Short mmCIF file of C-alpha atoms and ligand atoms in Angstrom, two decimals:
data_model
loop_
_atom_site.label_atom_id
_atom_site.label_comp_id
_atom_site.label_asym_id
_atom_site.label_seq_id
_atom_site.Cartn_x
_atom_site.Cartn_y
_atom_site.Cartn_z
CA UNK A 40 0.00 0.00 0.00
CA UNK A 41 1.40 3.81 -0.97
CA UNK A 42 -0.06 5.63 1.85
CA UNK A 43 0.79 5.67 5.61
CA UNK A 44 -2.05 3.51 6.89
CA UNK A 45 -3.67 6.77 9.23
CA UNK A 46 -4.32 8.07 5.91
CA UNK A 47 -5.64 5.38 3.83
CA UNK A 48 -9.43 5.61 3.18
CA UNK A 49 -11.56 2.49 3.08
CA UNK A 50 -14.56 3.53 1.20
CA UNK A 51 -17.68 2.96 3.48
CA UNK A 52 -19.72 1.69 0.37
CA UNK A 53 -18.60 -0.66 -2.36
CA UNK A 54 -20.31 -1.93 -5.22
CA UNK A 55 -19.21 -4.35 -8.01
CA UNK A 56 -20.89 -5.40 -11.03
CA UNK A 57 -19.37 -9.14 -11.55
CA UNK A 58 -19.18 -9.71 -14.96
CA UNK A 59 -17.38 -12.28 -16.84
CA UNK A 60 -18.41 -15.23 -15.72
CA UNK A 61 -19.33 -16.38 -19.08
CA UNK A 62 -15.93 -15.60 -20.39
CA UNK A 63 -14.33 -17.54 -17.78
CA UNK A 64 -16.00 -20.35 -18.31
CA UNK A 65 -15.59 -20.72 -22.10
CA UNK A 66 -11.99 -20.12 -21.42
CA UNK A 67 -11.77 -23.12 -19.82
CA UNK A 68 -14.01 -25.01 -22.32
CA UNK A 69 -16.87 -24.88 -19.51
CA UNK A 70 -20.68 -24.57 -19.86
CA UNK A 71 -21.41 -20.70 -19.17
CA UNK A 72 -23.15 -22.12 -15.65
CA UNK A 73 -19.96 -23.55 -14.26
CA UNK A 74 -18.54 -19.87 -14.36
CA UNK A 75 -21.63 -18.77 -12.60
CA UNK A 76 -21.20 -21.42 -10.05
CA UNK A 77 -17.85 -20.00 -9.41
CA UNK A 78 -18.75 -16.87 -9.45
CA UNK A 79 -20.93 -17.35 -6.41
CA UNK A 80 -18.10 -18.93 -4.66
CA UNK A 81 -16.35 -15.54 -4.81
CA UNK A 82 -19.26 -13.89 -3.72
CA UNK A 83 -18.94 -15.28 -0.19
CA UNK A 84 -15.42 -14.74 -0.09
CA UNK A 85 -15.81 -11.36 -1.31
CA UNK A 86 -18.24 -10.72 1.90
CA UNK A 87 -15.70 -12.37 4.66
CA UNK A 88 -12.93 -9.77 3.11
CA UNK A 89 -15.23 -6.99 2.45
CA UNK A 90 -15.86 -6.96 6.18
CA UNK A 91 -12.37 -7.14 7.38
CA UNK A 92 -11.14 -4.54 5.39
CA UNK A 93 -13.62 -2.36 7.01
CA UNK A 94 -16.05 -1.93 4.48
CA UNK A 95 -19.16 -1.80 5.60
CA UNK A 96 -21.89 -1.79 2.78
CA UNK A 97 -21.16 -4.10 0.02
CA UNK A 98 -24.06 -4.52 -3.03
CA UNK A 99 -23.49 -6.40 -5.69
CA UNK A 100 -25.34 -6.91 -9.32
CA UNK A 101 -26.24 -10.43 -9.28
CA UNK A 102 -28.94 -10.42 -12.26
CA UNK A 103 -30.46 -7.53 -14.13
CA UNK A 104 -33.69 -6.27 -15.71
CA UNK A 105 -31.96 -6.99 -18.79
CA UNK A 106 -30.15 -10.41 -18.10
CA UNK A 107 -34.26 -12.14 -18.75
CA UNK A 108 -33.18 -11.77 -22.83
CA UNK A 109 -30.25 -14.74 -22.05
CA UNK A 110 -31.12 -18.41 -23.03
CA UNK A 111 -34.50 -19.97 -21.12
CA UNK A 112 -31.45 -22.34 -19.96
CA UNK A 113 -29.03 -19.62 -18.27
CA UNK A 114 -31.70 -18.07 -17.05
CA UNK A 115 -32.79 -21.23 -15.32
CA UNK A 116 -29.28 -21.73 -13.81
CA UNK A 117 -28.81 -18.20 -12.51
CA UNK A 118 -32.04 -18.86 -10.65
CA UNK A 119 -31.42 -21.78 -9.40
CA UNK A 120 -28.47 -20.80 -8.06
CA UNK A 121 -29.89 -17.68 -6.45
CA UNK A 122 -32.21 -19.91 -4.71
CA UNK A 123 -29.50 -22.03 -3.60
CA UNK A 124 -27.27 -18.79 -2.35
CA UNK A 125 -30.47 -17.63 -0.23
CA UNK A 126 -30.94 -21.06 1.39
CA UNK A 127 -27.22 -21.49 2.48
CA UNK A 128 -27.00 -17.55 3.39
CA UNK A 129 -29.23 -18.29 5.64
CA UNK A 130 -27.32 -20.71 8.15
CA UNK A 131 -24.11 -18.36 7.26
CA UNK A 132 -25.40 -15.01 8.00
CA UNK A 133 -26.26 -15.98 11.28
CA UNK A 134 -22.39 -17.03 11.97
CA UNK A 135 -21.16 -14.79 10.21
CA UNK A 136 -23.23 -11.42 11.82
CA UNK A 137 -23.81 -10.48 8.14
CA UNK A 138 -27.49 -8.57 7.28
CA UNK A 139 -28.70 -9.55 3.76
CA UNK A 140 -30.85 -7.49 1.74
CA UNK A 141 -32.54 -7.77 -1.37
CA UNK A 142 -32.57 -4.69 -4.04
CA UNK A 143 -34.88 -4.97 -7.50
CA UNK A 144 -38.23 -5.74 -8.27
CA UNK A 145 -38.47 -9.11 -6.61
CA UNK A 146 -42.29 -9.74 -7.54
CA UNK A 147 -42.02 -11.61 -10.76
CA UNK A 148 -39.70 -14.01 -9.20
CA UNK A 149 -40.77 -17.25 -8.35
CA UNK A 150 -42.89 -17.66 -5.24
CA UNK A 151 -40.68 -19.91 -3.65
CA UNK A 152 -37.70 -17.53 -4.52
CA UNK A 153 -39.43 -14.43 -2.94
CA UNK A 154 -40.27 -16.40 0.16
CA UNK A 155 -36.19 -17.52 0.79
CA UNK A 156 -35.74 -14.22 0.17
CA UNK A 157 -38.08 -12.26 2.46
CA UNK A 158 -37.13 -14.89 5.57
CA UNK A 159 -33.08 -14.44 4.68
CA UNK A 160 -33.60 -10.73 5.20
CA UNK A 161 -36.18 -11.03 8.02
CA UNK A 162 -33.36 -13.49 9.63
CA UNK A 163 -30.97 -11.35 8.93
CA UNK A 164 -32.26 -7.83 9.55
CA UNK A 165 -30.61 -7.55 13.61
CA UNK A 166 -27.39 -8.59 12.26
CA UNK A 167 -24.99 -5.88 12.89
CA UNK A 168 -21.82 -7.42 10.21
CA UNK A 169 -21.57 -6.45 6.72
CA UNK A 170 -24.22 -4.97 5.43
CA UNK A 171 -25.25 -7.20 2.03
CA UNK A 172 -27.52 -5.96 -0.82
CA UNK A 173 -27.75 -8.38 -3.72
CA UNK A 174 -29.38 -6.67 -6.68
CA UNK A 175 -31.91 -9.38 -8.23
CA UNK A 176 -33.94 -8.04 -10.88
CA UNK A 177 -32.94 -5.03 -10.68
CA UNK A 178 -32.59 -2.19 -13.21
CA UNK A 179 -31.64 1.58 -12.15
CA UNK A 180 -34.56 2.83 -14.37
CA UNK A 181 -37.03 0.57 -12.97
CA UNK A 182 -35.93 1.51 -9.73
CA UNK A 183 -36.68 5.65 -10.63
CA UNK A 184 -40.10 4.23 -11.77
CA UNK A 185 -41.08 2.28 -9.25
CA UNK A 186 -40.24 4.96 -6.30
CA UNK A 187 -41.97 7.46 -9.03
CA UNK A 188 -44.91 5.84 -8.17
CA UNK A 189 -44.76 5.64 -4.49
CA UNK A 190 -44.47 9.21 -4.74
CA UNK A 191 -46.92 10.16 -6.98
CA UNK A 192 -49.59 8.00 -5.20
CA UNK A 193 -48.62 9.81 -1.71
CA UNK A 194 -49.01 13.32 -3.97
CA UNK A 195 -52.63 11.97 -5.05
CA UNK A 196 -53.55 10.91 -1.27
CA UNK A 197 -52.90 14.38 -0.38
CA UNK A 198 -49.89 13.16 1.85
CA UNK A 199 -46.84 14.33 0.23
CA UNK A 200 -46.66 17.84 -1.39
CA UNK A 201 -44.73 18.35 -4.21
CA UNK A 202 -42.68 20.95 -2.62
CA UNK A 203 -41.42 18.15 -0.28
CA UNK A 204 -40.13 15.75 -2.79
CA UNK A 205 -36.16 17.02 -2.55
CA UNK A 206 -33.20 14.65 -3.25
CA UNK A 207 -33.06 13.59 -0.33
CA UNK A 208 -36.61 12.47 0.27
CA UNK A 209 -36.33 10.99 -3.35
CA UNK A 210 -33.85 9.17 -1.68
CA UNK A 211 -35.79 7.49 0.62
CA UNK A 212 -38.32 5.18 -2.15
CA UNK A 213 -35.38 4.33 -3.99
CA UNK A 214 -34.49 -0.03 -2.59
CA UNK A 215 -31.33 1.56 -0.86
CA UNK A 216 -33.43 3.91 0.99
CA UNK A 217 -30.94 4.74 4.29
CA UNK A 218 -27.88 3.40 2.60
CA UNK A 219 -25.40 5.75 1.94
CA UNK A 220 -24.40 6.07 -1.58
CA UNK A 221 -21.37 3.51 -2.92
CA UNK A 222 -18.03 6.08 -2.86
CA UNK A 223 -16.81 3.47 -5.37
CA UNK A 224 -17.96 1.10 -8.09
CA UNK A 225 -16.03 -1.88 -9.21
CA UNK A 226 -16.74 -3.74 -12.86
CA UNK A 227 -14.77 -6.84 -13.67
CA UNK A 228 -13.96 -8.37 -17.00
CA UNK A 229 -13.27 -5.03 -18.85
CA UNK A 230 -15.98 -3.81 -19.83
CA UNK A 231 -16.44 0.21 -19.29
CA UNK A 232 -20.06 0.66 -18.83
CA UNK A 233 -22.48 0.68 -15.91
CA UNK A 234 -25.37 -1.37 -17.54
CA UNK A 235 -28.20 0.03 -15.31
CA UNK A 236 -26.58 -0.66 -12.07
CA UNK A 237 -27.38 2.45 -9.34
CA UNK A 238 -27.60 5.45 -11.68
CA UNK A 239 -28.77 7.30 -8.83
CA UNK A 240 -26.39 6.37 -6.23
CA UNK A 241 -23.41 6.12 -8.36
CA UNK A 242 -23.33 9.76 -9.48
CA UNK A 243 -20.54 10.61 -7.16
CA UNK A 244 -18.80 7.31 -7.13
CA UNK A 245 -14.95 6.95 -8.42
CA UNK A 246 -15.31 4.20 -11.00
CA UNK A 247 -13.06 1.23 -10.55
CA UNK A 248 -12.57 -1.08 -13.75
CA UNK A 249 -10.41 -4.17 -14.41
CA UNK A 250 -9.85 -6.66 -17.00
CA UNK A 251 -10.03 -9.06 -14.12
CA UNK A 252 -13.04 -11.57 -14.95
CA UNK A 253 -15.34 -11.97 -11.86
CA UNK A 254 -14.95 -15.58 -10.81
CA UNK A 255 -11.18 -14.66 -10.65
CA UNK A 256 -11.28 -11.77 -7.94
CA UNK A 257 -10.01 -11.77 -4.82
CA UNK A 258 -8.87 -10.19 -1.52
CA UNK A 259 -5.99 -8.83 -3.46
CA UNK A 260 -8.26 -7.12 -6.44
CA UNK A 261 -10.13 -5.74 -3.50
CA UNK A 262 -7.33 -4.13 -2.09
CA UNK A 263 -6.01 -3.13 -5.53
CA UNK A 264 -9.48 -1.42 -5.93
CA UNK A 265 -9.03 0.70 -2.61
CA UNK A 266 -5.56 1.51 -3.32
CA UNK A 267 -7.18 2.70 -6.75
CA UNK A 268 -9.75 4.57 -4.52
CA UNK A 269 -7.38 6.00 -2.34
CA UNK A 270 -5.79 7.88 -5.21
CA UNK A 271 -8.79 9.61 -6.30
CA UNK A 272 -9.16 12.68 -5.03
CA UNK A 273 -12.67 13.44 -5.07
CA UNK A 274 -13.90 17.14 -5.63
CA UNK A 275 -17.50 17.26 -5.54
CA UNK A 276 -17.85 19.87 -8.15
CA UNK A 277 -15.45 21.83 -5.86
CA UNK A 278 -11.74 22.83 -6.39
C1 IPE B 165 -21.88 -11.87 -15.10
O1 IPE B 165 -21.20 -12.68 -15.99
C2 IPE B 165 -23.01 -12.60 -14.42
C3 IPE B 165 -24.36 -12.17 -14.83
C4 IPE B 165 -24.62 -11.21 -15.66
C5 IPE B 165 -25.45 -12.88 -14.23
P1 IPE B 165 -21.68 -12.85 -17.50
O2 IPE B 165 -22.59 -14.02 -17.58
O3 IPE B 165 -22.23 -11.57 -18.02
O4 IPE B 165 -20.30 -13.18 -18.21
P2 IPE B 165 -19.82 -12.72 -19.63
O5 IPE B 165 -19.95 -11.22 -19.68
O6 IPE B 165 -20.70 -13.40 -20.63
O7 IPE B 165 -18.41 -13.18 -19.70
C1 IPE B 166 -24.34 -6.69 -15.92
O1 IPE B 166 -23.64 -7.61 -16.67
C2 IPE B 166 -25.36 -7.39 -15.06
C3 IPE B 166 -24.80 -8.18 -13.97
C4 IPE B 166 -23.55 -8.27 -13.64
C5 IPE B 166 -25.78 -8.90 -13.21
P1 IPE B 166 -24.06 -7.98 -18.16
O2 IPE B 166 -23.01 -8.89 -18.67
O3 IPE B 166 -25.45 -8.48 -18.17
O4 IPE B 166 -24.01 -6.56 -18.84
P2 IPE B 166 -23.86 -6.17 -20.37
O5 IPE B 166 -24.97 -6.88 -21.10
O6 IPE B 166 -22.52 -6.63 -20.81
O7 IPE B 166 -23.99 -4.68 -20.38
MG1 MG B 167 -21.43 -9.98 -19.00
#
């Protein structure tokens, strides 16, 4: 590390869209699934060194609005998987302290999907670890239109005023309502594009990218990420 460690900044929100584990996969003459498979591996090992690096809110893009135009096939996989991750989070967030939420429109997920979900986070929700959003479903447009419409039927109930609807209440019907916003934004695998991941949140963040494919990250791309981070220097539309 460059910096003297009083100095060095840990950012207290990180966010990382995984791609690549398609690429992975083929590159070992794999199915596209396997590299999904190990991609979710990482994902839990990602959490355990998220935490003690000191990070404390960690979200990650898991599947988006989009990712429904893949192959019936992959699609079926990526569920399947999800359903497995929210079964064995379960057990683990308890040992491991960490509180799991759920970002994206989870409604037109299977039944039995939404229900692991909602008990995972209702399991989870007095754990005072790492803080874990897993976007599912989840598009930064939908997201705009979906807390649109909160709003706009409190304006129509008479209980919200127009006048009251600042950034900061806007804010507060987005899924990340009371999170503070990511200060940085990994994307593996090389590509330089934020595919509809936290467009709101994300307007501030430093952007982090490698050529590293996701099921290939580690502890040490983590840290390569924060040293990245820590020399950014961020201005705010100031000097
Ligand atoms: C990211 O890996 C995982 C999801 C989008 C679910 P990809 O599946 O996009 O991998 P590539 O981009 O095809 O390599
Ligand atoms: C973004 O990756 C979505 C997730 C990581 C879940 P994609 O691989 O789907 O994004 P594009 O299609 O390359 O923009
Ligand atoms: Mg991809």
């Amino acid at each position: 590390m460059a910096k003297k460690p009083e100095e060095y900044r840990v950012p207290r929100h990180v966010c990382i869209i995984m791609d690549g584990n398609g690429r992975w996969a083929k590159k070992r003459l794999l199915p596209r699934k396997a590299g999904h498979v190990q991609g979710a591996r990482v994902v839990e090992q990602i959490c355990e060194d998220a935490w003690n690096l000191g990070i404390e809110y960690l979200t990650v893009y898991a599947f988006s609005t989009e990712n429904w135009q893949r192959p019936k096939d992959e699609v079926d996989a990526l569920m399947n998987l999800l359903r497995k991750y929210m079964k064995d989070s379960l057990a683990r967030s308890s040992k491991n302290n960490m509180r799991v939420r759920v970002l994206g429109d989870i409604s037109v997920l299977d039944e039995d999907l939404q229900q692991s979900i909602r008990e995972l986070e209702e399991a989870s929700a007095q754990n005072t670890g790492l803080k874990f959003q897993v976007a599912i479903n989840y598009g930064g447009r939908n997201e705009i239109v979906r807390a649109t419409r909160k709003i706009s039927e409190l304006v129509r109930d008479g209980k919200l005023s127009p006048e009251d609807i600042t950034e900061n209440t806007f804010s507060e019907y987005l899924d990340t309502a009371g999170m503070p916003d990511p200060e940085l934004m990994i994307r593996t695998s090389g590509e330089l594009r934020t595919s509809n991941f936290l467009p709101w949140q994300i307007a501030y963040s430093e952007f982090y990218f490698t050529n590293v494919l996701w099921p290939d990250f580690d502890k040490k791309e983590l840290e390569n990420a924060i040293d990245f981070y820590n020399g950014r220097e961020r201005r705010f539309g100031g000097i």
